[in-house]
Amino acid sequence: MTQNSGIAASTGSPGHAPHTHQVLIVGAGPTGLMLASELALAGVDVAIVEKRATQALSGLRAGGLHMRTLELLDQRGVGDQFVAEGQRFQIAPFHETMLDVSDTPTRRNYFLALPQSRFEAMLADRVAGQGVRIYRGQEVVDFRQDEEGVEAQLGDGTHLRSAYLVGCDGARSAIRKQGGIEFAGWEPSKSWLIAEARWREEPRWGIADDAHGTYALGKMEEPDRVRIVLVEHALNRGDQPRLEEVKALLVEVYGTDFGIHDPTWISRFTDQCRQAVAYRQGRLLLAGDAAHIHPPMGGQGLNMGVQDAFNLGWKLAQVVQGLSPDALLDTYQAERHPVADRVLRNAMAEVALQRRDPRSRALGEKMSELAAMDAPRKYLVAERAGLTIRYDLGGDHPLVGRRLPDLEIVAGGRTRTMYEYLHEGRPVLFAFAKGADPEKVAASDRVLRIAARCEATWDLPVLGPVEPPEALLVRPDGYVAWAGSLDDASLRDALGFWFGSDGV
Ligand SMILES: Cc1cc2nc3c(=O)[nH]c(=O)nc-3n(C[C@H](O)[C@H](O)[C@H](O)COP(=O)(O)OP(=O)(O)OC[C@H]3O[C@@H](n4cnc5c(N)ncnc54)[C@H](O)[C@@H]3O)c2cc1C
């Protein structure tokens, strides 16, 4: 691979090859697929390079979708399709307790169990329907950026040129490494073996624990198959463990290996937590596991990747379409880096709570007690669900920087939910004050303007009741960019900053 991928001295000459695509995404995992879908929705010519020949995925990986991810799917009008494929749970595990999540103020007040393989297949169908090209069975082996674009080389020697390249190529991201972007964080202290195999002797189903931690043997759809998660007694790092290692650990813990054989998946994960120090380097961007990794406790990885994609998609679309300066892309790192930092720290706390020494156990008991109390429970549930995110966008109103709640409003004599207005991925200016006319605001045609009536108070997760402002400007990702009165000069500034040259 070419080591120097920094912006080379530009020729700026007209001799550059034309772009093959406006944006090239590396990796068709959940993050890359969602980003492609968002870009295609905005009318961008986007393609994906994926080294897997098909979308098939071995092993379980992510088990489902948290509330905020479901809301994002609702924002595009496809939430019901995904919910129909999964199973709803109104409880969430926290350390050794189960938390009730049913009173969370969102239409999607549950965790949706949906295997990553199914989620990816559904997203792949969506992007295929949107006309996104996927170069399957192909690997990006090299890339180089200049002032006008990025040139990626595929394994078969094909060269693809694009205005921006986004590395959604997972935890071992070659794109991140080649970009020379530091993956800073914490070294592993513990490792786990995970496997799916057939058994001859019926396993002792459920959770077991000892001084090292917990072990889980779970039933799979096929009756003679078992899903195994075992904490290792010493830290191991190799990510391709052998069946013999799983068998040996089973014997050590259970006195038998249950005759496991014919594995379809064996893997190892550790508790290392790392985050790219930069999510952007010129025309190169990183999202999903390529930008942050942590152990799977709390089930956040896939969800964070999808949310990265929602944050980046509309911004990148506006930049490649010449509507916004490329400085808008800097807000991607400013907003998403702190979110992942928080998730990494929470995952480290959950690993620490799993320690089995008497003092850690005492701390765990205390935490479980606290988690069962109403206010901490609501906080823990909302945070893990992705509902407490507040981007630092300035502004006094408590809604600014937070997600728009999916409440019903009445506009033009019809009752609709607010997310229905986000289906096209356009910015929306809602005016709730009596007689206020958003059509009078000078803004681009892209900004949807809706005069509506709404409830007198809105119930926000953790914050509780909040009075809605006279007007709200909502970004295509469903976060509130501005709140106030239509006459405020700050509205013009917000329109210009977020929605570019034709925004005012
Ligand atoms: C055991 C386990 C349990 C997990 N449990 C959960 C959970 O409960 N909840 C949750 O939210 N998350 C969970 N995760 C994490 C989740 O699986 C990841 O966060 C998620 O897959 C990240 O998506 P991604 O698209 O960013 O990366 P990936 O899914 O890793 O996708 C990257 C894609 O890039 C492709 N690729 C890589 N390099 C190249 C290249 N050079 N050229 C072309 N293509 C390339 C790969 O083939 C792959 O398809 C779990 C993970 C594991 C391992």
XYZ file of C-alpha atoms and ligand atoms in Angstrom:
557
model
C 0.000 0.000 0.000
C 1.119 3.535 -0.612
C 2.121 4.906 2.753
C 1.682 8.583 2.042
C -1.994 9.226 1.689
C -1.892 12.822 2.863
C -3.010 15.413 0.338
C -0.298 15.456 -2.276
C 0.818 18.758 -3.765
C -2.053 19.414 -6.130
C -1.591 19.963 -9.779
C -5.131 21.288 -9.883
C -4.723 20.600 -13.566
C -7.555 19.759 -15.906
C -5.610 16.597 -16.756
C -7.131 14.669 -13.801
C -9.234 11.662 -14.697
C -12.948 12.354 -14.175
C -14.582 10.948 -11.063
C -16.050 7.497 -11.477
C -18.377 8.195 -8.561
C -18.964 11.210 -6.349
C -18.418 9.146 -3.199
C -16.778 5.731 -2.800
C -17.464 3.737 0.360
C -15.177 0.881 1.390
C -17.162 -1.866 3.144
C -20.786 -3.003 2.850
C -21.329 -3.723 6.543
C -24.189 -1.953 8.334
C -22.338 1.387 8.382
C -21.357 1.428 4.702
C -24.800 0.294 3.569
C -26.603 2.906 5.662
C -24.290 5.659 4.476
C -24.793 4.628 0.854
C -28.541 4.701 1.374
C -28.432 8.204 2.840
C -26.231 9.510 0.024
C -28.393 7.896 -2.651
C -31.495 9.426 -1.063
C -29.860 12.838 -1.466
C -29.158 12.127 -5.146
C -25.416 11.472 -4.845
C -23.687 9.005 -7.181
C -22.272 6.642 -4.564
C -20.749 3.169 -4.869
C -19.437 0.594 -2.411
C -16.446 -1.731 -2.694
C -16.969 -4.887 -0.611
C -14.562 -7.776 -0.340
C -17.227 -10.335 0.622
C -18.654 -11.957 -2.508
C -22.166 -12.013 -1.007
C -23.854 -10.249 1.918
C -23.841 -13.536 3.908
C -22.327 -13.207 7.371
C -20.931 -15.976 9.524
C -21.677 -15.827 13.239
C -24.258 -13.839 15.172
C -22.470 -10.519 15.775
C -24.966 -7.757 16.640
C -28.210 -9.008 18.084
C -30.442 -6.044 17.425
C -31.421 -2.420 17.265
C -31.748 0.144 20.024
C -34.511 2.769 20.180
C -32.645 5.607 18.477
C -31.660 3.388 15.549
C -35.316 2.399 15.150
C -36.245 6.076 15.211
C -33.732 6.799 12.437
C -35.355 4.099 10.321
C -38.727 5.745 11.065
C -37.289 9.039 9.890
C -36.909 7.386 6.480
C -40.286 5.666 6.621
C -38.901 2.116 6.813
C -39.041 1.456 10.575
C -42.105 -0.809 10.353
C -40.388 -3.098 7.805
C -37.505 -3.754 10.194
C -39.716 -4.068 13.269
C -41.833 -6.685 11.464
C -38.729 -8.866 11.069
C -37.572 -8.744 14.682
C -38.736 -9.449 18.208
C -39.482 -6.678 20.724
C -38.116 -6.678 24.271
C -39.154 -4.144 26.901
C -36.395 -5.109 29.292
C -32.683 -4.390 29.051
C -29.904 -6.183 30.904
C -27.652 -4.053 33.082
C -24.945 -5.839 35.032
C -26.939 -8.461 36.965
C -30.385 -6.812 36.750
C -33.021 -6.377 34.106
C -34.258 -2.828 33.574
C -37.800 -2.014 32.499
C -37.649 0.190 29.393
C -41.372 0.392 28.651
C -41.840 3.927 30.030
C -39.182 5.495 27.770
C -40.860 8.407 25.962
C -40.520 7.253 22.357
C -42.835 5.490 19.934
C -40.204 2.698 19.775
C -39.960 1.973 23.493
C -38.253 -1.400 23.112
C -35.105 -3.180 21.980
C -35.615 -4.988 18.690
C -33.857 -8.354 18.515
C -32.820 -8.672 14.863
C -29.679 -10.553 13.828
C -27.055 -8.478 12.063
C -27.207 -10.845 9.063
C -30.918 -10.040 8.564
C -30.395 -6.321 9.142
C -27.595 -6.220 6.570
C -29.638 -8.201 4.031
C -32.536 -5.744 4.369
C -30.248 -2.735 4.035
C -28.563 -4.322 1.004
C -31.993 -4.707 -0.641
C -32.724 -1.060 0.102
C -29.515 0.239 -1.487
C -29.983 -2.067 -4.470
C -33.434 -0.520 -4.946
C -31.815 2.907 -4.787
C -29.470 1.956 -7.642
C -26.234 1.928 -5.611
C -23.494 -0.060 -7.323
C -21.605 -2.534 -5.142
C -18.258 -3.786 -6.458
C -18.526 -7.195 -4.762
C -15.668 -9.589 -4.148
C -13.305 -6.651 -4.535
C -10.887 -5.139 -2.066
C -9.472 -1.637 -1.944
C -5.739 -2.327 -1.763
C -4.417 1.197 -2.151
C -5.603 4.777 -2.396
C -4.140 8.202 -2.843
C -5.797 11.572 -2.437
C -5.037 14.895 -4.095
C -6.780 18.235 -3.849
C -9.524 17.243 -6.238
C -10.338 13.717 -5.263
C -9.268 10.251 -4.242
C -8.041 7.436 -6.437
C -8.643 3.939 -5.088
C -7.052 0.835 -6.503
C -8.917 -2.464 -6.296
C -7.320 -5.899 -6.012
C -7.934 -6.627 -9.693
C -6.108 -3.456 -10.713
C -9.235 -1.354 -11.399
C -8.875 2.330 -10.457
C -11.902 4.236 -9.152
C -11.851 7.980 -8.693
C -14.202 9.837 -6.372
C -14.472 13.211 -4.672
C -14.474 11.530 -1.210
C -13.581 8.085 0.108
C -15.242 6.767 3.273
C -13.642 3.871 5.163
C -16.478 1.763 6.606
C -14.207 -1.259 6.497
C -14.504 -2.414 10.077
C -12.263 -2.698 13.114
C -9.109 -3.641 11.230
C -9.696 -0.868 8.695
C -6.957 -0.873 6.078
C -8.186 2.563 5.045
C -7.582 3.966 8.533
C -4.159 2.339 8.714
C -3.119 3.516 5.289
C -4.322 7.000 6.128
C -1.883 6.883 9.046
C -4.714 7.768 11.461
C -3.886 6.820 15.024
C -6.281 4.347 16.701
C -5.809 5.499 20.255
C -7.214 3.790 23.303
C -6.845 1.081 25.867
C -5.040 -2.234 25.496
C -7.082 -5.388 26.207
C -7.158 -6.828 29.723
C -9.517 -9.764 29.082
C -10.549 -11.983 26.186
C -13.553 -14.138 25.351
C -14.019 -17.100 23.014
C -17.206 -17.194 20.996
C -18.333 -20.130 18.875
C -21.294 -21.786 17.195
C -21.096 -25.579 16.795
C -22.995 -28.884 16.963
C -23.119 -30.827 20.236
C -23.333 -34.563 21.026
C -23.977 -34.272 24.762
C -26.712 -31.782 25.763
C -24.996 -28.608 27.038
C -25.789 -27.084 30.433
C -27.826 -24.238 29.009
C -27.708 -20.745 30.460
C -25.197 -18.654 32.353
C -22.552 -19.982 34.721
C -19.909 -18.043 36.561
C -16.777 -18.493 38.622
C -13.831 -16.418 39.808
C -12.853 -15.627 36.196
C -16.215 -14.289 35.028
C -19.267 -15.628 33.184
C -19.866 -18.363 30.602
C -22.951 -18.704 28.422
C -24.315 -21.650 26.461
C -27.309 -20.685 24.358
C -29.734 -22.660 22.211
C -29.808 -21.936 18.499
C -32.594 -22.453 15.971
C -31.280 -25.861 14.932
C -31.811 -28.093 17.997
C -28.355 -29.733 17.922
C -26.407 -26.470 17.770
C -25.038 -24.366 20.611
C -23.801 -20.763 20.807
C -20.875 -20.524 23.229
C -19.384 -17.464 24.935
C -16.538 -18.191 27.389
C -14.359 -15.789 29.319
C -10.735 -16.914 28.981
C -8.628 -17.460 32.070
C -5.689 -15.578 30.594
C -5.663 -12.805 28.019
C -5.293 -14.052 24.439
C -5.212 -11.826 21.380
C -5.278 -13.972 18.207
C -8.599 -13.428 16.477
C -8.735 -16.865 14.827
C -8.862 -19.364 17.690
C -9.071 -23.120 17.030
C -11.871 -25.498 18.047
C -9.380 -27.247 20.374
C -9.063 -24.045 22.428
C -12.856 -23.846 22.881
C -13.043 -27.538 23.816
C -10.193 -27.245 26.332
C -11.831 -24.290 28.074
C -15.213 -26.076 28.181
C -13.535 -29.062 29.863
C -11.847 -26.761 32.371
C -15.113 -25.052 33.278
C -17.782 -27.778 32.847
C -15.670 -30.944 33.056
C -16.783 -31.872 29.492
C -16.651 -30.321 26.019
C -20.207 -31.589 25.282
C -18.789 -33.290 22.187
C -18.842 -30.043 20.197
C -17.893 -30.396 16.546
C -18.644 -28.969 13.103
C -18.237 -25.277 14.109
C -19.696 -22.635 11.777
C -18.042 -19.768 13.622
C -15.191 -19.429 16.092
C -13.903 -16.054 17.111
C -12.333 -14.166 19.961
C -13.024 -10.676 21.215
C -11.241 -8.651 23.846
C -12.129 -5.636 25.931
C -9.808 -3.329 24.043
C -11.357 0.081 23.346
C -9.954 2.269 20.613
C -10.998 5.335 18.692
C -9.559 7.027 15.609
C -8.115 10.351 16.735
C -9.360 11.904 13.470
C -12.551 10.878 11.665
C -11.503 12.967 8.686
C -8.254 13.516 6.846
C -8.853 15.734 3.812
C -11.028 13.721 1.447
C -10.858 10.590 3.550
C -13.491 9.902 6.209
C -13.993 7.033 8.666
C -17.236 5.660 10.130
C -18.451 2.712 12.191
C -16.017 0.144 13.557
C -13.269 1.672 11.404
C -13.542 4.708 13.711
C -14.216 3.068 17.088
C -14.181 -0.369 18.713
C -15.193 -1.641 22.126
C -16.359 -4.970 23.611
C -19.941 -5.935 22.711
C -21.400 -5.407 26.216
C -24.372 -3.094 25.842
C -24.771 -3.936 22.153
C -23.735 -0.557 20.810
C -21.322 -1.145 17.902
C -23.675 -1.614 14.977
C -26.036 1.027 16.329
C -23.261 3.598 16.577
C -22.110 2.860 13.041
C -25.617 3.394 11.667
C -25.858 6.659 13.600
C -22.454 7.805 12.290
C -23.805 7.176 8.789
C -26.901 9.285 9.435
C -24.781 12.141 10.764
C -22.353 12.053 7.851
C -24.669 11.246 4.941
C -26.530 14.539 4.470
C -23.434 16.620 5.187
C -21.323 14.786 2.629
C -24.166 15.031 0.108
C -24.352 18.817 0.519
C -20.580 19.136 0.151
C -20.265 17.018 -3.015
C -23.252 18.826 -4.501
C -21.526 22.159 -3.910
C -24.213 23.417 -1.518
C -21.929 23.656 1.522
C -18.210 24.254 2.016
C -16.261 21.170 2.963
C -15.756 22.634 6.454
C -19.254 21.271 7.164
C -17.592 17.839 7.307
C -15.613 18.934 10.364
C -18.872 18.962 12.337
C -19.032 15.178 11.754
C -15.999 14.589 13.955
C -16.993 17.328 16.415
C -20.383 15.673 16.970
C -19.676 11.960 16.666
C -16.262 11.621 18.337
C -17.586 12.526 21.820
C -20.516 10.110 21.395
C -18.178 7.161 20.746
C -15.849 8.288 23.529
C -18.754 8.034 25.952
C -19.780 4.587 24.684
C -16.194 3.325 25.028
C -16.077 4.507 28.635
C -19.427 2.894 29.417
C -18.187 -0.398 27.929
C -15.045 -0.208 30.089
C -17.228 0.360 33.157
C -19.345 -2.695 32.274
C -16.218 -4.848 31.929
C -14.920 -3.572 35.283
C -18.267 -4.513 36.883
C -17.813 -8.086 35.669
C -14.682 -8.612 37.762
C -15.133 -11.323 40.324
C -12.987 -10.169 43.266
C -15.015 -9.411 46.425
C -14.638 -5.645 46.154
C -15.762 -5.540 42.520
C -18.716 -7.773 43.414
C -19.684 -5.362 46.192
C -19.472 -2.461 43.731
C -21.580 -4.423 41.245
C -24.264 -5.052 43.873
C -24.345 -1.339 44.681
C -24.657 -0.435 40.996
C -27.475 -2.944 40.503
C -29.315 -1.461 43.471
C -28.957 2.046 42.045
C -29.921 0.939 38.547
C -33.212 -0.402 39.851
C -34.181 3.077 41.171
C -36.357 5.146 38.899
C -34.156 8.092 37.901
C -30.909 6.116 37.357
C -32.860 3.404 35.520
C -34.403 5.924 33.132
C -31.010 7.502 32.559
C -29.199 4.206 31.907
C -31.960 2.993 29.580
C -32.124 6.233 27.581
C -28.357 6.506 27.306
C -27.902 2.975 26.012
C -30.818 3.499 23.627
C -29.002 6.502 22.115
C -31.681 8.946 23.269
C -29.549 11.209 25.483
C -27.224 12.470 22.741
C -26.941 16.241 22.647
C -24.621 17.693 20.034
C -22.989 20.923 21.126
C -24.664 23.302 18.655
C -24.990 26.304 20.969
C -28.461 27.796 21.470
C -30.390 28.136 24.719
C -33.412 25.975 24.065
C -33.055 22.453 25.548
C -34.086 20.920 22.211
C -31.134 22.343 20.263
C -28.641 19.578 19.473
C -31.096 16.882 20.604
C -33.212 14.493 18.577
C -36.615 15.627 17.394
C -39.222 13.540 19.238
C -41.651 11.701 16.976
C -44.819 13.418 18.175
C -48.067 13.915 16.327
C -48.768 17.370 14.923
C -51.634 18.805 12.905
C -50.666 20.537 9.673
C -53.011 21.500 6.811
C -55.865 19.819 8.681
C -54.069 16.449 8.787
C -52.521 14.696 11.748
C -49.082 13.259 11.092
C -46.009 12.359 13.081
C -43.073 14.745 12.788
C -40.831 12.016 11.389
C -43.100 11.718 8.347
C -41.719 15.074 7.230
C -38.169 13.692 7.346
C -38.760 10.788 4.942
C -37.135 12.565 1.996
C -34.035 13.484 4.019
C -34.662 17.231 3.652
C -34.221 19.938 6.311
C -37.547 20.952 7.894
C -38.607 24.292 9.376
C -41.582 23.723 11.694
C -43.567 26.770 12.892
C -45.853 26.131 15.855
C -46.819 29.691 16.903
C -50.355 30.696 15.954
C -50.333 32.618 12.667
C -46.596 32.055 12.033
C -45.864 31.546 8.346
C -42.633 29.665 7.567
C -43.142 30.358 3.825
C -42.105 33.954 4.508
C -38.640 32.874 5.642
C -36.030 33.248 2.920
C -34.658 29.740 2.553
C -33.801 27.339 -0.221
C -36.505 25.182 -1.770
C -34.802 22.209 -0.153
C -36.038 23.360 3.256
C -39.505 21.959 3.866
C -41.686 24.490 5.748
C -44.515 23.248 7.895
C -46.949 25.408 9.889
C -48.469 23.119 12.486
C -50.181 22.788 15.822
C -48.513 20.641 18.467
C -48.972 19.550 22.065
C -48.265 22.154 24.758
C -45.456 20.133 26.347
C -43.149 17.505 24.909
C -41.806 14.651 26.995
C -38.087 14.183 26.384
C -36.036 11.212 27.647
C -34.366 12.019 31.000
C -35.158 15.762 30.682
C -38.901 15.304 31.144
C -41.458 17.884 29.993
C -40.182 20.655 27.722
C -42.169 23.493 26.197
C -41.801 23.514 22.414
C -40.472 26.759 20.918
C -42.378 28.886 18.395
C -40.344 27.370 15.573
C -37.785 24.600 15.061
C -35.229 23.947 12.342
C -34.500 20.239 11.995
C -31.572 18.699 10.116
C -32.081 15.734 7.780
C -30.641 13.434 10.476
C -33.449 14.424 12.834
C -31.423 16.628 15.215
C -32.628 20.118 16.064
C -30.314 22.755 14.554
C -32.115 25.829 15.843
C -35.127 26.814 17.991
C -36.742 30.220 18.443
C -39.089 32.636 16.713
C -39.245 32.994 12.910
C -38.209 36.668 13.236
C -34.929 35.878 15.024
C -31.818 36.805 13.030
C -30.240 33.618 14.360
C -32.579 31.624 12.080
C -30.915 33.088 8.988
C -27.498 32.233 10.424
C -28.568 28.687 11.177
C -30.041 28.195 7.687
C -26.834 29.491 6.125
C -24.497 27.487 8.323
C -26.277 24.150 8.069
C -27.872 24.223 4.663
C -25.330 26.103 2.654
C -25.175 28.748 0.015
C -28.777 28.441 -1.084
C -29.914 27.983 2.524
C -30.787 31.677 2.907
C -19.242 -11.143 18.910
C -19.782 -9.815 18.550
C -20.980 -9.388 19.122
C -21.486 -8.133 18.802
N -22.665 -7.738 19.376
C -23.178 -6.532 19.053
C -24.435 -6.116 19.563
O -25.086 -6.830 20.306
N -24.925 -4.903 19.183
C -24.231 -4.077 18.334
O -24.732 -2.977 18.028
N -23.034 -4.445 17.839
C -22.501 -5.647 18.167
N -21.329 -6.045 17.638
C -20.577 -5.095 16.805
C -21.073 -5.050 15.375
O -21.013 -6.322 14.784
C -20.177 -4.059 14.637
O -20.113 -2.866 15.374
C -20.703 -3.757 13.238
O -20.623 -4.874 12.403
C -19.899 -2.604 12.637
O -20.353 -2.371 11.349
P -19.377 -1.746 10.260
O -20.190 -1.674 9.021
O -18.794 -0.492 10.804
O -18.173 -2.769 10.104
P -18.211 -4.297 9.639
O -19.521 -4.932 9.974
O -16.985 -4.928 10.155
O -18.155 -4.210 8.052
C -16.971 -3.889 7.374
C -17.081 -4.397 5.953
O -15.942 -3.964 5.208
C -15.474 -5.012 4.401
N -14.051 -4.724 4.125
C -13.032 -4.696 5.011
N -11.884 -4.303 4.413
C -12.188 -4.073 3.119
C -11.419 -3.631 1.989
N -10.117 -3.312 2.086
N -12.045 -3.508 0.778
C -13.364 -3.811 0.665
N -14.145 -4.238 1.714
C -13.560 -4.340 2.929
C -15.744 -6.256 5.228
O -15.813 -7.411 4.427
C -17.083 -5.912 5.881
O -18.180 -6.321 5.121
C -20.796 -7.298 17.914
C -19.609 -7.728 17.320
C -19.106 -8.975 17.634
C -17.824 -9.434 16.981
